[in-house]
Amino acid sequence: MWSGLRNTVRWGAACLIAPTRLPRWYAGRRRLGGRWGLILRYHRVIPADEPLALYRIGIGADLFKTQVAWLASRYRIVSLQEFLWWLETEKTPTTDLAVLTFDDGYTDNLTEAVPVLQSHGLTAAFYISAAGLDDAMPYWPEILGKALELTEAQTIAPDPAHEWNTGWAIRTRQERARACLQMIARIRKLPAARIAEAMESTLEALGVERERALAASPRVLADHQVRTLAAAGFTIGSHTVSHPYLPAEDEDRQRSEIVESRRRLEQVVGGPVLDFCYPGGGYTAVTRRLVSAAGYRSATTTDAGVAGAGDDPFLLPRLGIGQALASNPIGRFSPVLLETEISGLFTAARRRLQAPPVRA
Ligand SMILES: [Zn+2]
């Protein structure tokens, strides 16, 4: 409910300030300051006929279609390679550039997003976790979401042995949705081995067999599908092997996730894989160094912002696009809201509000 309210407030604020042309003025000011590069971060593009799931990470296909048409009419959408060239030359392009990126490699990227992109002649980058190439295995939050939909349990008992499990009532769909999001937020930054343990104990508590939850979850792209994307000219980037939160892992494990995924993806696409994306936006100075040492040319984060002059190509900021980000309270695309978000005005206002008070 609170996130719904927050999104409505953002949309309302955008509608109020749009006629003042403040977002356009702010975007111009940002460009003069050398920030001209938007890297948009998508996840799933959800087919219109898919039943509404408890856990959804992405935007509806119809919304995506309208959004892309708008973006293509306003920005020069370029490949990651061209974007990096501009970054390196330290020149400012005459118009803002945008790069479209998709994390996690869901199959709907190929079936829903790619036809829309191709109809506009646009390119994009897809970040793939190599573990899914062989078995198209869904990510653990998807399995958790499905298990919470399928279970007949009414509660999850607190478990003193696992501090993240403070217990949840899961009688209604709303309670289940809340439990799902809270659980994911509490365990997602744990080491992969502990996430696996948490999943096992939760599935047991829910009385749902892993295979059953898995069968109902959205799949990721298998190797031949990633090859199809690469052959169509899209950029394939690495999103590690198993999508761990890298700062929670030791240096050797981080290195093998970063190096092995590149090796495996290069085998699949038959060419160099040069771009990396930190799973869950998690990185440290060590992670950054390992990515650079592994021979990549760039890495994207989930840090909000607009890229430009002087940026570290291994710590590129992005603007995350979720269902709520650019839609009005009834779920329709709101160009006014997207324009205000892209201008950087909201990010700047949020930073200012969060900044500690300055003492005179
Ligand atoms: Zn991811």
XYZ file of C-alpha atoms and ligand atoms in Angstrom:
361
model
C 0.000 0.000 0.000
C 2.799 2.425 0.926
C 4.658 1.919 -2.310
C 1.365 2.518 -4.157
C 0.909 5.758 -2.266
C 4.501 6.810 -2.896
C 4.108 6.180 -6.638
C 0.890 8.181 -6.735
C 2.635 11.075 -4.963
C 5.514 10.949 -7.473
C 3.097 10.889 -10.389
C 1.099 13.795 -8.875
C 4.269 15.823 -8.318
C 5.399 15.162 -11.907
C 2.010 16.303 -13.257
C 2.216 19.500 -11.197
C 5.725 20.481 -12.213
C 5.587 19.375 -15.880
C 3.729 22.518 -17.113
C 6.486 24.655 -15.546
C 8.968 22.976 -17.901
C 11.206 22.540 -14.857
C 12.179 18.939 -15.812
C 13.256 20.094 -19.292
C 15.245 22.973 -17.815
C 16.841 20.629 -15.267
C 17.733 18.087 -17.968
C 19.408 20.871 -19.971
C 21.353 21.983 -16.919
C 22.417 18.398 -16.265
C 23.664 18.110 -19.875
C 25.712 21.289 -19.504
C 27.251 19.674 -16.444
C 28.368 16.761 -18.644
C 25.676 14.238 -17.634
C 24.166 13.119 -20.927
C 23.904 9.350 -20.704
C 20.839 7.401 -19.630
C 21.249 3.718 -19.060
C 17.815 2.258 -18.493
C 17.521 -0.970 -16.501
C 14.707 -3.379 -17.356
C 14.038 -6.901 -16.084
C 11.072 -8.938 -17.319
C 8.702 -7.752 -20.051
C 5.599 -9.602 -18.920
C 3.193 -11.029 -21.534
C -0.260 -9.456 -21.374
C -2.003 -12.807 -20.858
C 0.174 -13.963 -17.943
C -1.776 -14.262 -14.679
C -0.801 -11.704 -12.053
C 1.939 -13.301 -9.930
C 2.832 -12.583 -6.311
C 6.415 -11.828 -7.284
C 6.878 -9.724 -10.421
C 10.023 -8.007 -11.480
C 9.437 -6.099 -14.661
C 6.849 -4.226 -16.652
C 3.842 -5.284 -18.708
C 4.408 -5.804 -22.438
C 1.866 -3.126 -23.430
C 3.489 -0.546 -21.169
C 6.896 -1.494 -22.544
C 5.706 -1.001 -26.115
C 4.379 2.511 -25.450
C 7.434 3.435 -23.404
C 9.917 2.353 -26.060
C 8.062 4.285 -28.792
C 8.275 7.408 -26.619
C 11.954 6.863 -25.757
C 12.840 6.300 -29.426
C 11.184 9.591 -30.382
C 13.039 11.571 -27.687
C 16.511 10.058 -27.332
C 19.209 8.638 -29.503
C 19.251 5.025 -28.387
C 22.708 3.610 -28.940
C 24.634 0.415 -28.271
C 26.656 0.077 -25.091
C 29.758 0.109 -27.298
C 28.919 3.508 -28.797
C 27.977 4.836 -25.370
C 31.374 3.793 -23.994
C 33.087 5.460 -26.958
C 31.457 8.785 -26.057
C 32.418 8.284 -22.436
C 36.012 7.649 -23.400
C 36.344 10.605 -25.788
C 35.017 12.919 -23.051
C 32.958 14.769 -25.678
C 29.349 15.714 -25.084
C 26.945 14.379 -27.741
C 24.501 16.908 -29.213
C 21.505 14.988 -27.823
C 21.121 12.836 -24.733
C 22.023 9.217 -25.424
C 20.165 6.254 -23.990
C 21.130 2.598 -23.649
C 18.524 -0.062 -22.959
C 19.709 -2.860 -20.682
C 17.891 -5.978 -19.503
C 19.028 -7.882 -16.404
C 18.663 -11.589 -15.654
C 17.841 -12.834 -19.175
C 14.221 -13.889 -18.792
C 12.777 -15.684 -21.850
C 10.203 -12.924 -22.265
C 13.078 -10.592 -23.207
C 13.317 -12.569 -26.429
C 9.604 -13.144 -27.024
C 8.195 -9.775 -25.854
C 10.954 -7.132 -25.810
C 12.962 -8.041 -28.899
C 10.081 -7.747 -31.439
C 9.300 -4.256 -30.089
C 12.948 -3.213 -30.228
C 13.331 -4.582 -33.751
C 10.212 -2.780 -34.956
C 11.973 0.493 -34.054
C 15.399 -0.681 -35.267
C 16.812 -0.407 -31.741
C 19.621 -2.245 -30.053
C 20.005 -3.237 -26.393
C 22.231 -5.143 -23.977
C 21.138 -8.311 -22.185
C 22.944 -9.394 -19.017
C 22.855 -13.168 -18.625
C 23.726 -15.393 -15.650
C 25.546 -18.360 -17.144
C 24.067 -20.995 -14.808
C 20.716 -20.768 -16.576
C 22.172 -21.461 -20.041
C 21.945 -25.228 -19.667
C 18.690 -25.696 -17.780
C 16.882 -22.294 -18.039
C 16.386 -22.594 -14.254
C 14.277 -19.827 -12.680
C 15.794 -17.473 -10.079
C 15.176 -18.245 -6.406
C 12.867 -15.233 -5.719
C 10.559 -16.518 -8.490
C 10.466 -19.983 -6.897
C 9.787 -18.425 -3.484
C 6.930 -16.331 -4.921
C 5.356 -19.362 -6.582
C 5.694 -21.484 -3.418
C 3.873 -18.761 -1.471
C 1.093 -18.842 -4.071
C 0.808 -22.635 -4.017
C 1.053 -23.294 -0.287
C -1.862 -24.287 1.893
C -0.035 -23.114 5.020
C -1.550 -20.141 6.855
C 1.556 -19.064 8.770
C 5.325 -19.307 8.667
C 6.591 -19.915 12.196
C 9.502 -17.758 13.397
C 12.809 -19.590 13.555
C 15.277 -18.390 16.213
C 18.079 -20.223 14.384
C 17.578 -17.950 11.351
C 17.418 -14.273 12.329
C 15.734 -13.312 9.022
C 12.742 -15.482 9.837
C 10.634 -13.531 12.323
C 7.479 -15.342 11.225
C 4.646 -14.271 8.931
C 0.898 -14.673 8.672
C 0.143 -15.805 5.106
C -3.639 -16.151 5.089
C -4.459 -13.575 2.402
C -2.826 -12.773 -0.909
C -1.794 -9.395 0.478
C -0.089 -11.035 3.478
C 1.657 -13.480 1.154
C 2.890 -10.669 -1.086
C 4.260 -8.812 1.942
C 5.954 -11.960 3.316
C 7.507 -12.598 -0.107
C 8.976 -9.119 -0.463
C 10.211 -8.977 3.154
C 11.828 -12.377 2.922
C 13.613 -11.481 -0.325
C 14.819 -8.166 1.125
C 16.189 -9.920 4.229
C 18.029 -12.789 2.552
C 19.151 -11.410 -0.803
C 22.457 -10.036 0.481
C 23.435 -13.235 2.313
C 26.125 -15.573 0.929
C 24.661 -17.897 -1.739
C 25.028 -20.964 0.520
C 22.858 -19.339 3.196
C 20.232 -18.280 0.651
C 20.045 -21.910 -0.506
C 19.554 -23.014 3.128
C 16.889 -20.347 3.662
C 15.039 -21.477 0.531
C 15.156 -25.103 1.571
C 13.786 -24.432 5.067
C 11.093 -22.082 3.708
C 9.867 -24.556 1.073
C 9.714 -27.207 3.778
C 7.751 -24.890 6.101
C 5.361 -24.095 3.216
C 4.956 -27.774 2.349
C 5.589 -27.104 -1.342
C 7.900 -29.290 -3.378
C 10.657 -27.383 -5.123
C 9.885 -29.058 -8.461
C 6.286 -27.890 -8.337
C 7.171 -24.251 -7.583
C 9.902 -24.393 -10.164
C 7.639 -25.701 -12.909
C 5.285 -22.727 -12.439
C 8.054 -20.065 -12.433
C 9.163 -17.939 -15.414
C 12.232 -19.329 -17.114
C 15.464 -17.732 -18.248
C 17.038 -17.887 -21.695
C 18.754 -21.131 -22.628
C 22.002 -21.187 -24.610
C 20.419 -21.404 -28.079
C 18.159 -18.429 -27.276
C 21.116 -16.319 -26.124
C 22.859 -17.269 -29.367
C 19.789 -16.044 -31.299
C 19.970 -12.687 -29.490
C 23.684 -12.316 -30.237
C 23.186 -13.286 -33.887
C 20.504 -10.579 -34.173
C 23.133 -8.011 -33.174
C 22.211 -7.472 -29.524
C 24.946 -7.086 -26.907
C 25.333 -10.013 -24.535
C 26.841 -9.121 -21.154
C 27.707 -11.222 -18.137
C 25.669 -11.244 -14.950
C 27.962 -13.813 -13.223
C 27.368 -17.565 -13.197
C 24.845 -17.990 -10.381
C 23.722 -14.418 -9.605
C 25.160 -14.174 -6.061
C 25.380 -10.933 -4.097
C 29.117 -10.585 -4.758
C 30.138 -8.557 -1.645
C 28.884 -11.477 0.510
C 31.289 -13.925 -1.164
C 35.055 -14.348 -0.676
C 37.484 -13.093 -3.304
C 38.066 -16.494 -4.969
C 34.355 -17.119 -5.367
C 33.836 -13.612 -6.736
C 36.656 -14.114 -9.237
C 35.321 -17.438 -10.462
C 31.783 -16.002 -10.892
C 33.207 -13.079 -12.898
C 35.723 -15.061 -14.998
C 33.749 -18.280 -15.558
C 30.577 -16.547 -16.708
C 32.538 -14.670 -19.352
C 34.212 -17.855 -20.576
C 30.908 -19.741 -20.773
C 29.020 -16.921 -22.496
C 31.817 -16.454 -25.035
C 31.517 -20.144 -25.861
C 27.793 -19.716 -26.440
C 27.867 -16.549 -28.540
C 31.115 -17.381 -30.357
C 32.619 -13.930 -29.750
C 33.901 -11.616 -27.030
C 31.732 -10.791 -23.998
C 33.018 -7.476 -22.695
C 30.330 -6.031 -20.449
C 29.398 -6.966 -16.900
C 26.546 -6.178 -14.542
C 26.743 -6.574 -10.740
C 23.901 -8.855 -9.501
C 21.627 -7.048 -7.085
C 23.807 -3.980 -7.647
C 26.349 -5.388 -5.167
C 30.002 -4.409 -5.523
C 33.014 -3.409 -3.488
C 36.412 -2.003 -4.531
C 37.594 -5.634 -4.729
C 34.703 -6.640 -7.012
C 35.366 -3.703 -9.309
C 39.062 -4.596 -9.533
C 38.259 -8.254 -10.303
C 35.859 -7.259 -13.108
C 38.456 -4.968 -14.674
C 41.214 -7.606 -14.304
C 39.001 -10.235 -15.962
C 39.167 -8.270 -19.223
C 35.744 -6.633 -19.322
C 35.420 -3.099 -20.693
C 32.428 -1.947 -18.627
C 30.197 -2.749 -15.667
C 26.791 -1.388 -14.743
C 25.401 -0.945 -11.232
C 21.950 -0.294 -9.805
C 23.109 3.094 -8.487
C 20.532 5.627 -9.673
C 21.815 8.420 -11.861
C 22.697 9.738 -15.286
C 26.126 8.862 -16.706
C 28.570 11.233 -18.305
C 31.892 13.016 -18.151
C 34.481 11.505 -15.850
C 32.520 8.353 -15.031
C 34.289 5.126 -14.146
C 33.227 2.675 -16.920
C 33.172 -0.076 -14.276
C 30.681 1.743 -12.039
C 28.039 3.027 -14.454
C 24.795 4.316 -12.904
C 21.388 3.349 -14.323
C 17.760 4.292 -14.051
C 15.667 1.282 -13.004
C 12.344 0.919 -14.815
C 9.658 -0.945 -12.904
C 5.929 -1.152 -13.553
C 5.295 1.791 -11.224
C 8.135 4.034 -12.317
C 6.581 5.445 -15.441
C 2.901 4.734 -15.040
C 0.010 6.638 -13.560
C -2.154 5.226 -10.715
C -4.208 3.161 -13.180
C -1.120 1.596 -14.744
C -0.982 3.559 -18.005
C 2.278 4.975 -19.307
C 2.940 8.475 -18.003
C 5.443 10.322 -20.247
C 5.402 13.224 -17.807
C 6.580 10.979 -14.968
C 9.258 9.269 -17.048
C 10.541 12.615 -18.315
C 10.752 13.980 -14.771
C 12.545 10.834 -13.556
C 14.976 10.932 -16.478
C 15.716 14.628 -15.979
C 17.321 13.684 -12.653
C 15.155 16.159 -10.772
C 13.653 13.551 -8.428
C 17.015 11.889 -7.779
C 18.513 15.273 -6.893
C 15.545 16.140 -4.656
C 15.758 12.749 -2.889
C 19.500 13.217 -2.304
C 18.888 16.668 -0.879
C 16.136 15.390 1.428
C 18.308 12.503 2.606
C 21.444 14.621 3.123
C 22.335 15.376 6.748
C 21.534 18.959 7.791
C 24.379 21.384 7.241
C 25.332 23.312 10.348
C 26.190 26.967 10.045
Zn 20.081 -9.530 -11.636
